[in-house]
Amino acid sequence: MQALGDVIGAGLRVLFCGINPGLVSAETGHHFARPGNRFWPALHLAGFTPRQFRPDEQRELLRLGLGITNVVDKPSARADELTKAELVAGGENLVKKVLEFQPRWLAVVGVTAYRDAFNERKATMGAQDRRIGETRVWILPNPSGLNAHYTLPKLAAAYAELEKVSAGG
């Protein structure tokens, strides 16, 4: 397995933050790489990208003002394999990263991971009161196929809300 590097740069419109790399992502070096993960289709259907990107095209996001990172760097088959301590430490590292790169929005994909990482038990989907420096925070549904409650159309609609707000509309 290889380290899964961030797709990040200064002043992004939105920095998407996964929970942690899945095993396929860790093997390929590409975020949201597992077949069946709906991140890339949801991103396109929401209007963030002009077409559906493949995981190996992840660096193309930078020219659109978008990036990707993770709360926790350690790969696992399922996010529920992470400990609360790993999520809290990951949240602390994420704050440092956000302060360094200063995206306009941080979009965490997974409400449970956000609650654990930032000790905000009552956090819900959408815009949060929390700011990290000047960066606003938004919680999106996890696009994993394991999150069957959210169909692709529901995911795309949730992502489209952030696309509209982050684009200034």
Coordinates of N, CA, C and O in Angstrom, one line a residue:
M1 N 0.8 -1.2 0.0 CA 0.0 0.0 0.0 C 0.9 1.2 0.0 O 1.9 1.3 0.6
Q2 N 0.4 2.3 -0.7 CA 1.1 3.5 -0.7 C 0.4 4.6 0.1 O -0.8 4.5 0.4
A3 N 1.1 5.6 0.5 CA 0.5 6.7 1.2 C -0.4 7.4 0.3 O -0.2 7.6 -0.9
L4 N -1.5 7.8 0.8 CA -2.5 8.5 0.0 C -2.3 10.0 0.3 O -2.7 10.6 1.3
G5 N -1.7 10.7 -0.7 CA -1.4 12.1 -0.6 C -2.7 13.0 -0.7 O -3.6 12.6 -1.4
D6 N -2.6 14.1 -0.1 CA -3.7 15.1 -0.2 C -3.7 15.7 -1.6 O -2.6 15.8 -2.3
V7 N -4.9 16.1 -2.1 CA -5.0 16.9 -3.3 C -5.4 18.2 -2.7 O -6.5 18.5 -2.3
I8 N -4.4 19.1 -2.6 CA -4.6 20.3 -1.8 C -3.8 21.5 -2.3 O -2.7 21.2 -2.9
G9 N -4.2 22.7 -2.2 CA -3.5 23.9 -2.5 C -4.1 25.0 -1.7 O -5.1 24.9 -1.1
A10 N -3.4 26.1 -1.7 CA -3.9 27.3 -1.0 C -5.1 27.9 -1.6 O -5.3 28.0 -2.8
G11 N -6.0 28.3 -0.7 CA -7.2 29.1 -1.2 C -8.2 28.4 -2.0 O -8.9 29.0 -2.8
L12 N -8.4 27.1 -1.8 CA -9.4 26.3 -2.5 C -10.8 26.8 -2.1 O -11.1 27.4 -1.1
R13 N -11.8 26.6 -3.1 CA -13.2 26.9 -2.8 C -13.7 25.9 -1.8 O -14.4 26.3 -0.8
V14 N -13.5 24.6 -2.0 CA -13.9 23.6 -1.1 C -12.8 22.5 -1.0 O -12.3 22.0 -2.0
L15 N -12.5 22.2 0.3 CA -11.6 21.0 0.5 C -12.5 19.9 1.1 O -13.1 20.1 2.2
F16 N -12.7 18.9 0.3 CA -13.5 17.7 0.7 C -12.6 16.9 1.6 O -11.5 16.7 1.3
C17 N -13.2 16.4 2.7 CA -12.5 15.6 3.7 C -13.2 14.3 3.9 O -14.2 14.2 4.5
G18 N -12.6 13.2 3.4 CA -13.1 11.9 3.7 C -12.7 11.5 5.1 O -12.0 12.2 5.8
I19 N -13.3 10.4 5.5 CA -13.0 9.9 6.9 C -11.6 9.3 7.0 O -10.8 9.8 7.8
N20 N -11.3 8.3 6.1 CA -10.0 7.7 6.0 C -10.0 7.0 4.7 O -11.0 6.7 4.1
P21 N -8.8 6.7 4.2 CA -8.7 5.9 2.9 C -9.2 4.5 3.1 O -8.9 3.8 4.1
G22 N -10.0 4.1 2.1 CA -10.3 2.7 2.0 C -9.1 1.9 1.5 O -8.1 2.5 1.1
L23 N -9.2 0.6 1.5 CA -8.1 -0.3 1.1 C -7.8 -0.1 -0.4 O -6.6 -0.1 -0.8
V24 N -8.8 0.1 -1.2 CA -8.6 0.3 -2.6 C -7.9 1.6 -2.9 O -6.9 1.7 -3.7
S25 N -8.3 2.6 -2.2 CA -7.6 3.9 -2.3 C -6.2 3.9 -1.9 O -5.3 4.4 -2.5
A26 N -5.9 3.2 -0.8 CA -4.6 3.0 -0.3 C -3.7 2.2 -1.3 O -2.5 2.5 -1.5
E27 N -4.3 1.3 -2.0 CA -3.5 0.5 -3.0 C -3.3 1.3 -4.2 O -2.2 1.2 -4.8
T28 N -4.2 2.1 -4.6 CA -4.1 2.8 -5.9 C -3.5 4.2 -5.7 O -3.0 4.8 -6.7
G29 N -3.5 4.8 -4.5 CA -3.1 6.2 -4.3 C -4.1 7.2 -4.8 O -3.7 8.4 -5.0
H30 N -5.4 6.8 -5.0 CA -6.4 7.7 -5.4 C -7.6 7.7 -4.4 O -8.0 6.7 -4.0
H31 N -8.0 8.9 -4.1 CA -9.2 9.1 -3.2 C -10.4 8.5 -3.8 O -10.7 8.6 -5.0
F32 N -11.3 7.9 -2.9 CA -12.6 7.4 -3.3 C -12.5 6.5 -4.5 O -13.3 6.6 -5.4
A33 N -11.6 5.6 -4.5 CA -11.3 4.7 -5.6 C -12.0 3.4 -5.6 O -12.1 2.8 -6.7
R34 N -12.7 3.0 -4.6 CA -13.4 1.7 -4.6 C -14.6 1.8 -5.5 O -15.4 2.7 -5.5
P35 N -14.7 0.8 -6.4 CA -15.8 0.8 -7.3 C -17.1 0.7 -6.4 O -17.2 0.0 -5.4
G36 N -18.1 1.5 -6.8 CA -19.3 1.6 -6.0 C -19.3 2.8 -5.1 O -20.4 3.2 -4.5
N37 N -18.1 3.4 -4.8 CA -18.1 4.7 -4.1 C -18.8 5.8 -5.0 O -18.4 5.9 -6.1
R38 N -19.6 6.5 -4.4 CA -20.4 7.5 -5.2 C -19.9 8.9 -5.1 O -20.6 9.8 -5.6
F39 N -18.7 9.1 -4.6 CA -18.2 10.5 -4.5 C -18.1 11.2 -5.9 O -18.6 12.3 -6.1
W40 N -17.4 10.5 -6.8 CA -17.2 11.1 -8.1 C -18.5 11.4 -8.9 O -18.6 12.5 -9.4
P41 N -19.4 10.4 -8.9 CA -20.7 10.7 -9.6 C -21.5 11.8 -8.9 O -22.0 12.7 -9.6
A42 N -21.5 11.8 -7.6 CA -22.2 12.9 -6.8 C -21.6 14.3 -7.1 O -22.3 15.2 -7.2
L43 N -20.2 14.3 -7.1 CA -19.6 15.6 -7.4 C -20.0 16.1 -8.7 O -20.3 17.3 -8.9
H44 N -20.0 15.3 -9.7 CA -20.4 15.7 -11.1 C -21.9 16.1 -11.1 O -22.3 17.2 -11.6
L45 N -22.8 15.3 -10.6 CA -24.2 15.5 -10.6 C -24.6 16.8 -9.9 O -25.5 17.5 -10.2
A46 N -23.8 17.1 -8.8 CA -24.0 18.3 -8.0 C -23.5 19.6 -8.7 O -23.8 20.7 -8.3
G47 N -22.8 19.5 -9.8 CA -22.3 20.6 -10.6 C -20.9 21.1 -10.2 O -20.4 22.1 -10.7
F48 N -20.2 20.3 -9.4 CA -18.8 20.7 -9.0 C -17.8 20.5 -10.2 O -16.9 21.2 -10.3
T49 N -18.1 19.5 -11.0 CA -17.2 19.1 -12.1 C -18.0 19.1 -13.4 O -19.1 18.8 -13.4
P50 N -17.3 19.4 -14.5 CA -18.0 19.5 -15.8 C -18.3 18.1 -16.4 O -19.2 18.0 -17.3
R51 N -17.7 17.1 -15.9 CA -18.0 15.7 -16.2 C -17.6 14.8 -15.1 O -16.9 15.3 -14.1
Q52 N -17.9 13.6 -15.1 CA -17.5 12.7 -14.0 C -16.1 12.3 -14.1 O -15.7 11.7 -15.1
F53 N -15.3 12.7 -13.1 CA -13.9 12.4 -13.1 C -13.7 11.0 -12.6 O -14.5 10.5 -11.8
R54 N -12.6 10.3 -13.0 CA -12.2 9.1 -12.4 C -11.3 9.4 -11.2 O -10.7 10.4 -11.2
P55 N -11.1 8.4 -10.3 CA -10.2 8.6 -9.2 C -8.8 9.0 -9.6 O -8.2 9.8 -9.0
D56 N -8.3 8.4 -10.8 CA -7.0 8.7 -11.2 C -6.8 10.1 -11.8 O -5.7 10.6 -12.1
E57 N -7.9 10.9 -11.9 CA -7.9 12.2 -12.4 C -8.1 13.2 -11.2 O -8.4 14.4 -11.4
Q58 N -7.9 12.8 -10.0 CA -8.2 13.6 -8.8 C -7.4 14.9 -8.8 O -8.0 15.9 -8.3
R59 N -6.3 15.0 -9.4 CA -5.5 16.3 -9.4 C -6.1 17.3 -10.2 O -5.9 18.5 -10.1
E60 N -7.0 16.9 -11.2 CA -7.8 17.9 -12.0 C -8.7 18.8 -11.1 O -9.1 19.8 -11.6
L61 N -9.0 18.3 -9.9 CA -9.9 19.1 -9.1 C -9.3 20.4 -8.7 O -10.0 21.4 -8.5
L62 N -7.9 20.4 -8.6 CA -7.3 21.7 -8.2 C -7.6 22.8 -9.1 O -7.8 24.0 -8.6
R63 N -7.6 22.6 -10.4 CA -7.9 23.7 -11.3 C -9.3 24.2 -11.2 O -9.6 25.3 -11.7
L64 N -10.2 23.4 -10.5 CA -11.6 23.8 -10.3 C -11.7 24.5 -8.9 O -12.8 24.8 -8.5
G65 N -10.6 24.6 -8.2 CA -10.7 25.2 -6.8 C -11.1 24.2 -5.8 O -11.7 24.6 -4.7
L66 N -11.0 22.9 -6.0 CA -11.4 21.8 -5.1 C -10.2 21.0 -4.7 O -9.2 20.8 -5.4
G67 N -10.3 20.3 -3.6 CA -9.3 19.5 -3.1 C -9.9 18.3 -2.2 O -11.1 18.3 -2.0
I68 N -9.0 17.4 -1.9 CA -9.4 16.2 -1.1 C -8.3 15.9 0.0 O -7.1 15.9 -0.3
T69 N -8.8 15.6 1.2 CA -7.9 15.2 2.3 C -8.7 14.1 3.1 O -9.9 13.8 2.7
N70 N -8.2 13.7 4.2 CA -8.9 12.8 5.1 C -8.7 13.2 6.5 O -7.7 13.8 6.9
V71 N -9.7 12.8 7.4 CA -9.6 13.1 8.8 C -8.4 12.2 9.3 O -7.5 12.7 10.0
V72 N -8.4 10.9 9.0 CA -7.4 10.0 9.5 C -6.7 9.4 8.3 O -7.3 9.1 7.3
D73 N -5.4 9.3 8.4 CA -4.6 8.8 7.2 C -4.6 7.3 7.1 O -4.3 6.7 6.1
K74 N -4.8 6.6 8.2 CA -4.7 5.1 8.3 C -5.8 4.4 7.4 O -7.0 4.7 7.7
P75 N -5.4 3.6 6.5 CA -6.4 2.9 5.7 C -7.1 1.8 6.5 O -6.6 1.2 7.4
S76 N -8.4 1.6 6.1 CA -9.1 0.5 6.7 C -10.2 0.0 5.7 O -10.6 0.8 4.8
A77 N -10.8 -1.1 6.0 CA -11.9 -1.6 5.1 C -13.1 -0.8 5.4 O -13.9 -0.6 4.5
R78 N -13.3 -0.4 6.6 CA -14.6 0.3 7.0 C -14.2 1.4 8.0 O -13.3 1.2 8.8
A79 N -14.8 2.5 7.9 CA -14.5 3.7 8.8 C -14.8 3.3 10.2 O -14.2 3.9 11.1
D80 N -15.8 2.4 10.5 CA -16.1 2.1 11.9 C -15.0 1.3 12.6 O -15.1 1.0 13.7
E81 N -13.9 1.0 11.8 CA -12.7 0.3 12.4 C -11.8 1.3 13.1 O -10.9 0.9 13.8
L82 N -12.1 2.6 12.9 CA -11.2 3.6 13.6 C -11.7 3.8 15.0 O -12.8 3.7 15.3
T83 N -10.7 4.2 15.8 CA -11.0 4.5 17.2 C -11.4 5.9 17.4 O -11.0 6.8 16.5
K84 N -12.1 6.3 18.4 CA -12.4 7.7 18.7 C -11.1 8.5 18.9 O -11.0 9.6 18.4
A85 N -10.1 7.9 19.5 CA -8.8 8.6 19.7 C -8.2 8.9 18.3 O -7.6 10.0 18.2
E86 N -8.2 8.0 17.4 CA -7.7 8.2 16.0 C -8.5 9.4 15.4 O -7.9 10.2 14.7
L87 N -9.8 9.4 15.5 CA -10.6 10.5 14.9 C -10.3 11.8 15.6 O -10.2 12.8 14.9
V88 N -10.1 11.9 16.9 CA -9.8 13.1 17.6 C -8.5 13.6 17.1 O -8.3 14.8 16.8
A89 N -7.5 12.8 17.1 CA -6.1 13.2 16.6 C -6.2 13.6 15.2 O -5.6 14.6 14.8
G90 N -7.0 12.9 14.4 CA -7.1 13.3 13.0 C -7.8 14.7 12.9 O -7.4 15.5 12.0
G91 N -8.8 15.0 13.7 CA -9.4 16.3 13.7 C -8.4 17.4 14.0 O -8.5 18.5 13.4
E92 N -7.5 17.1 15.0 CA -6.5 18.1 15.4 C -5.6 18.4 14.2 O -5.2 19.5 13.9
N93 N -5.2 17.3 13.5 CA -4.3 17.5 12.3 C -5.1 18.2 11.2 O -4.5 19.0 10.5
L94 N -6.3 17.9 11.0 CA -7.1 18.6 10.0 C -7.2 20.1 10.3 O -7.1 20.9 9.3
V95 N -7.4 20.5 11.5 CA -7.4 21.9 11.8 C -6.1 22.6 11.4 O -6.2 23.6 10.8
K96 N -5.0 22.0 11.7 CA -3.7 22.5 11.3 C -3.6 22.7 9.8 O -3.2 23.7 9.2
K97 N -4.1 21.7 9.0 CA -4.1 21.7 7.6 C -4.9 22.8 7.0 O -4.6 23.5 6.1
V98 N -6.1 22.9 7.6 CA -7.1 24.0 7.1 C -6.5 25.3 7.4 O -6.6 26.3 6.6
L99 N -5.9 25.5 8.6 CA -5.3 26.8 8.9 C -4.2 27.2 8.0 O -4.0 28.3 7.6
E100 N -3.4 26.1 7.5 CA -2.3 26.4 6.6 C -2.8 26.7 5.2 O -2.3 27.7 4.6
F101 N -3.8 26.0 4.7 CA -4.2 26.2 3.3 C -5.4 27.1 3.1 O -5.7 27.5 2.0
Q102 N -6.2 27.3 4.1 CA -7.3 28.3 4.2 C -8.3 28.1 3.0 O -8.6 29.1 2.3
P103 N -8.9 26.9 2.9 CA -10.0 26.8 1.9 C -11.2 27.7 2.4 O -11.3 27.9 3.6
R104 N -12.0 28.1 1.5 CA -13.2 28.8 1.9 C -14.2 27.9 2.7 O -14.8 28.3 3.6
W105 N -14.3 26.6 2.2 CA -15.2 25.7 2.9 C -14.4 24.4 3.1 O -13.7 23.9 2.2
L106 N -14.6 23.8 4.3 CA -14.2 22.4 4.5 C -15.5 21.5 4.5 O -16.4 21.8 5.3
A107 N -15.5 20.5 3.7 CA -16.7 19.7 3.6 C -16.3 18.3 4.1 O -15.6 17.5 3.4
V108 N -16.7 17.9 5.3 CA -16.5 16.6 5.8 C -17.5 15.6 5.4 O -18.7 15.9 5.6
V109 N -17.1 14.5 4.8 CA -18.1 13.6 4.3 C -18.3 12.4 5.3 O -17.6 11.4 5.3
G110 N -19.2 12.7 6.2 CA -19.5 11.7 7.2 C -19.8 12.4 8.5 O -18.9 12.9 9.2
V111 N -21.1 12.4 8.9 CA -21.5 13.1 10.1 C -21.0 12.5 11.4 O -20.5 13.2 12.3
T112 N -20.9 11.2 11.5 CA -20.5 10.5 12.7 C -19.0 10.7 12.9 O -18.6 11.0 14.0
A113 N -18.2 10.7 11.8 CA -16.8 10.9 12.0 C -16.6 12.4 12.4 O -15.7 12.7 13.2
Y114 N -17.3 13.3 11.8 CA -17.2 14.7 12.2 C -17.5 14.9 13.7 O -16.8 15.5 14.5
R115 N -18.6 14.3 14.2 CA -19.0 14.4 15.6 C -17.9 13.9 16.5 O -17.6 14.5 17.5
D116 N -17.3 12.7 16.1 CA -16.2 12.2 17.0 C -14.9 13.0 16.9 O -14.3 13.3 17.9
A117 N -14.5 13.5 15.7 CA -13.3 14.2 15.5 C -13.3 15.6 16.2 O -12.3 16.0 16.7
F118 N -14.5 16.2 16.2 CA -14.6 17.5 16.8 C -15.5 17.6 18.1 O -15.8 18.7 18.5
N119 N -15.8 16.4 18.6 CA -16.6 16.4 19.8 C -17.8 17.2 19.8 O -18.1 18.0 20.7
E120 N -18.5 17.1 18.6 CA -19.8 17.9 18.5 C -20.9 16.9 18.3 O -21.3 16.6 17.1
R121 N -21.4 16.4 19.4 CA -22.4 15.2 19.3 C -23.7 15.6 18.6 O -24.3 14.7 18.1
K122 N -24.1 16.8 18.5 CA -25.4 17.2 17.9 C -25.2 17.7 16.5 O -26.2 18.2 15.9
A123 N -24.1 17.6 15.9 CA -23.9 18.1 14.6 C -24.8 17.4 13.6 O -25.0 16.2 13.8
T124 N -25.3 18.1 12.6 CA -26.2 17.6 11.6 C -25.6 17.9 10.2 O -24.7 18.7 10.1
M125 N -26.2 17.4 9.2 CA -25.8 17.7 7.8 C -25.9 19.1 7.5 O -26.8 19.8 8.1
G126 N -25.1 19.6 6.6 CA -25.2 21.0 6.2 C -24.1 21.9 6.8 O -23.1 21.4 7.4
A127 N -24.4 23.2 6.8 CA -23.5 24.2 7.3 C -23.4 24.1 8.8 O -24.4 23.9 9.5
Q128 N -22.2 24.3 9.4 CA -22.0 24.2 10.8 C -21.7 25.7 11.3 O -21.2 26.5 10.6
D129 N -21.9 25.9 12.6 CA -21.5 27.1 13.2 C -20.0 27.2 13.3 O -19.4 28.3 13.3
R130 N -19.3 26.1 13.5 CA -17.9 26.1 13.6 C -17.2 26.7 12.4 O -17.5 26.5 11.3
R131 N -16.1 27.5 12.7 CA -15.2 28.0 11.7 C -13.8 27.5 12.1 O -13.5 27.5 13.3
I132 N -13.0 27.3 11.2 CA -11.6 27.0 11.4 C -10.8 28.2 10.8 O -10.7 28.2 9.6
G133 N -10.4 29.1 11.6 CA -9.9 30.4 11.0 C -11.0 31.0 10.3 O -12.1 31.2 10.9
E134 N -10.8 31.3 9.0 CA -11.9 31.9 8.2 C -12.7 30.9 7.4 O -13.7 31.2 6.7
T135 N -12.3 29.6 7.5 CA -12.9 28.5 6.8 C -14.2 28.1 7.4 O -14.3 27.8 8.6
R136 N -15.3 28.1 6.6 CA -16.6 27.6 7.0 C -16.6 26.1 6.9 O -15.8 25.5 6.1
V137 N -17.4 25.4 7.7 CA -17.5 24.0 7.7 C -18.9 23.5 7.3 O -19.9 24.0 7.7
W138 N -18.9 22.4 6.5 CA -20.1 21.8 6.0 C -20.0 20.3 6.2 O -18.9 19.8 5.9
I139 N -21.1 19.7 6.6 CA -21.1 18.2 6.6 C -21.9 17.6 5.5 O -23.1 18.1 5.3
L140 N -21.3 16.7 4.8 CA -22.0 16.0 3.7 C -22.2 14.5 4.1 O -21.4 14.0 4.9
P141 N -23.1 13.9 3.4 CA -23.3 12.4 3.7 C -22.1 11.7 3.1 O -21.5 12.1 2.1
N142 N -21.7 10.6 3.7 CA -20.6 9.7 3.3 C -21.1 9.1 2.0 O -22.1 8.5 1.9
P143 N -20.2 9.2 0.9 CA -20.6 8.6 -0.4 C -20.3 7.1 -0.5 O -20.6 6.5 -1.6
S144 N -19.9 6.5 0.5 CA -19.6 5.0 0.5 C -20.8 4.3 0.1 O -22.0 4.6 0.6
G145 N -20.7 3.2 -0.6 CA -21.8 2.3 -0.9 C -22.4 1.7 0.4 O -23.5 1.2 0.3
L146 N -21.6 1.7 1.5 CA -22.1 1.2 2.7 C -23.2 2.1 3.3 O -24.0 1.7 4.2
N147 N -23.2 3.3 2.9 CA -24.2 4.3 3.3 C -25.4 4.2 2.4 O -25.7 5.2 1.7
A148 N -26.1 3.1 2.5 CA -27.2 2.8 1.5 C -28.4 3.7 1.7 O -29.2 3.9 0.8
H149 N -28.6 4.4 2.9 CA -29.7 5.3 3.1 C -29.7 6.4 2.1 O -30.7 6.9 1.7
Y150 N -28.5 6.8 1.7 CA -28.4 7.9 0.7 C -28.2 7.3 -0.7 O -27.1 6.8 -1.0
T151 N -29.2 7.4 -1.5 CA -29.1 7.0 -2.9 C -28.3 8.1 -3.6 O -28.0 9.2 -3.1
L152 N -27.8 7.8 -4.8 CA -27.0 8.7 -5.6 C -27.8 10.0 -5.8 O -27.2 11.1 -5.6
P153 N -29.1 10.0 -6.2 CA -29.8 11.3 -6.3 C -29.8 12.1 -5.0 O -29.7 13.3 -5.0
K154 N -30.0 11.4 -3.8 CA -30.0 12.1 -2.6 C -28.6 12.7 -2.3 O -28.5 13.8 -1.7
L155 N -27.6 11.9 -2.5 CA -26.2 12.4 -2.4 C -26.0 13.6 -3.2 O -25.4 14.7 -2.7
A156 N -26.3 13.5 -4.5 CA -26.1 14.7 -5.4 C -26.8 15.9 -5.0 O -26.3 17.0 -5.0
A157 N -28.0 15.7 -4.5 CA -28.8 16.9 -4.0 C -28.1 17.5 -2.8 O -28.0 18.8 -2.7
A158 N -27.6 16.7 -1.9 CA -26.9 17.3 -0.7 C -25.6 18.0 -1.1 O -25.3 19.1 -0.6
Y159 N -24.9 17.4 -2.1 CA -23.6 18.0 -2.5 C -24.0 19.3 -3.3 O -23.2 20.3 -3.3
A160 N -25.1 19.3 -4.0 CA -25.5 20.5 -4.8 C -25.8 21.7 -3.9 O -25.5 22.8 -4.3
E161 N -26.3 21.5 -2.7 CA -26.5 22.6 -1.8 C -25.2 23.3 -1.5 O -25.1 24.5 -1.5
L162 N -24.1 22.5 -1.2 CA -22.8 23.1 -0.9 C -22.3 23.7 -2.2 O -21.6 24.8 -2.1
E163 N -22.5 23.1 -3.3 CA -21.9 23.7 -4.6 C -22.5 25.1 -4.8 O -21.8 26.1 -5.1
K164 N -23.8 25.2 -4.6 CA -24.5 26.5 -4.7 C -24.0 27.6 -3.7 O -23.6 28.7 -4.1
V165 N -23.9 27.2 -2.5 CA -23.4 28.1 -1.4 C -21.9 28.5 -1.7 O -21.6 29.7 -1.6
S166 N -21.1 27.5 -2.0 CA -19.7 27.8 -2.2 C -19.4 28.6 -3.4 O -18.3 29.2 -3.5
A167 N -20.3 28.5 -4.4 CA -20.1 29.3 -5.6 C -20.6 30.7 -5.5 O -20.5 31.5 -6.4
G168 N -21.2 31.0 -4.3 CA -21.7 32.3 -4.0 C -23.1 32.5 -4.4 O -23.7 33.6 -4.4
G169 N -23.8 31.4 -4.8 CA -25.2 31.5 -5.3 C -26.2 31.3 -4.2 O -26.0 31.0 -3.1

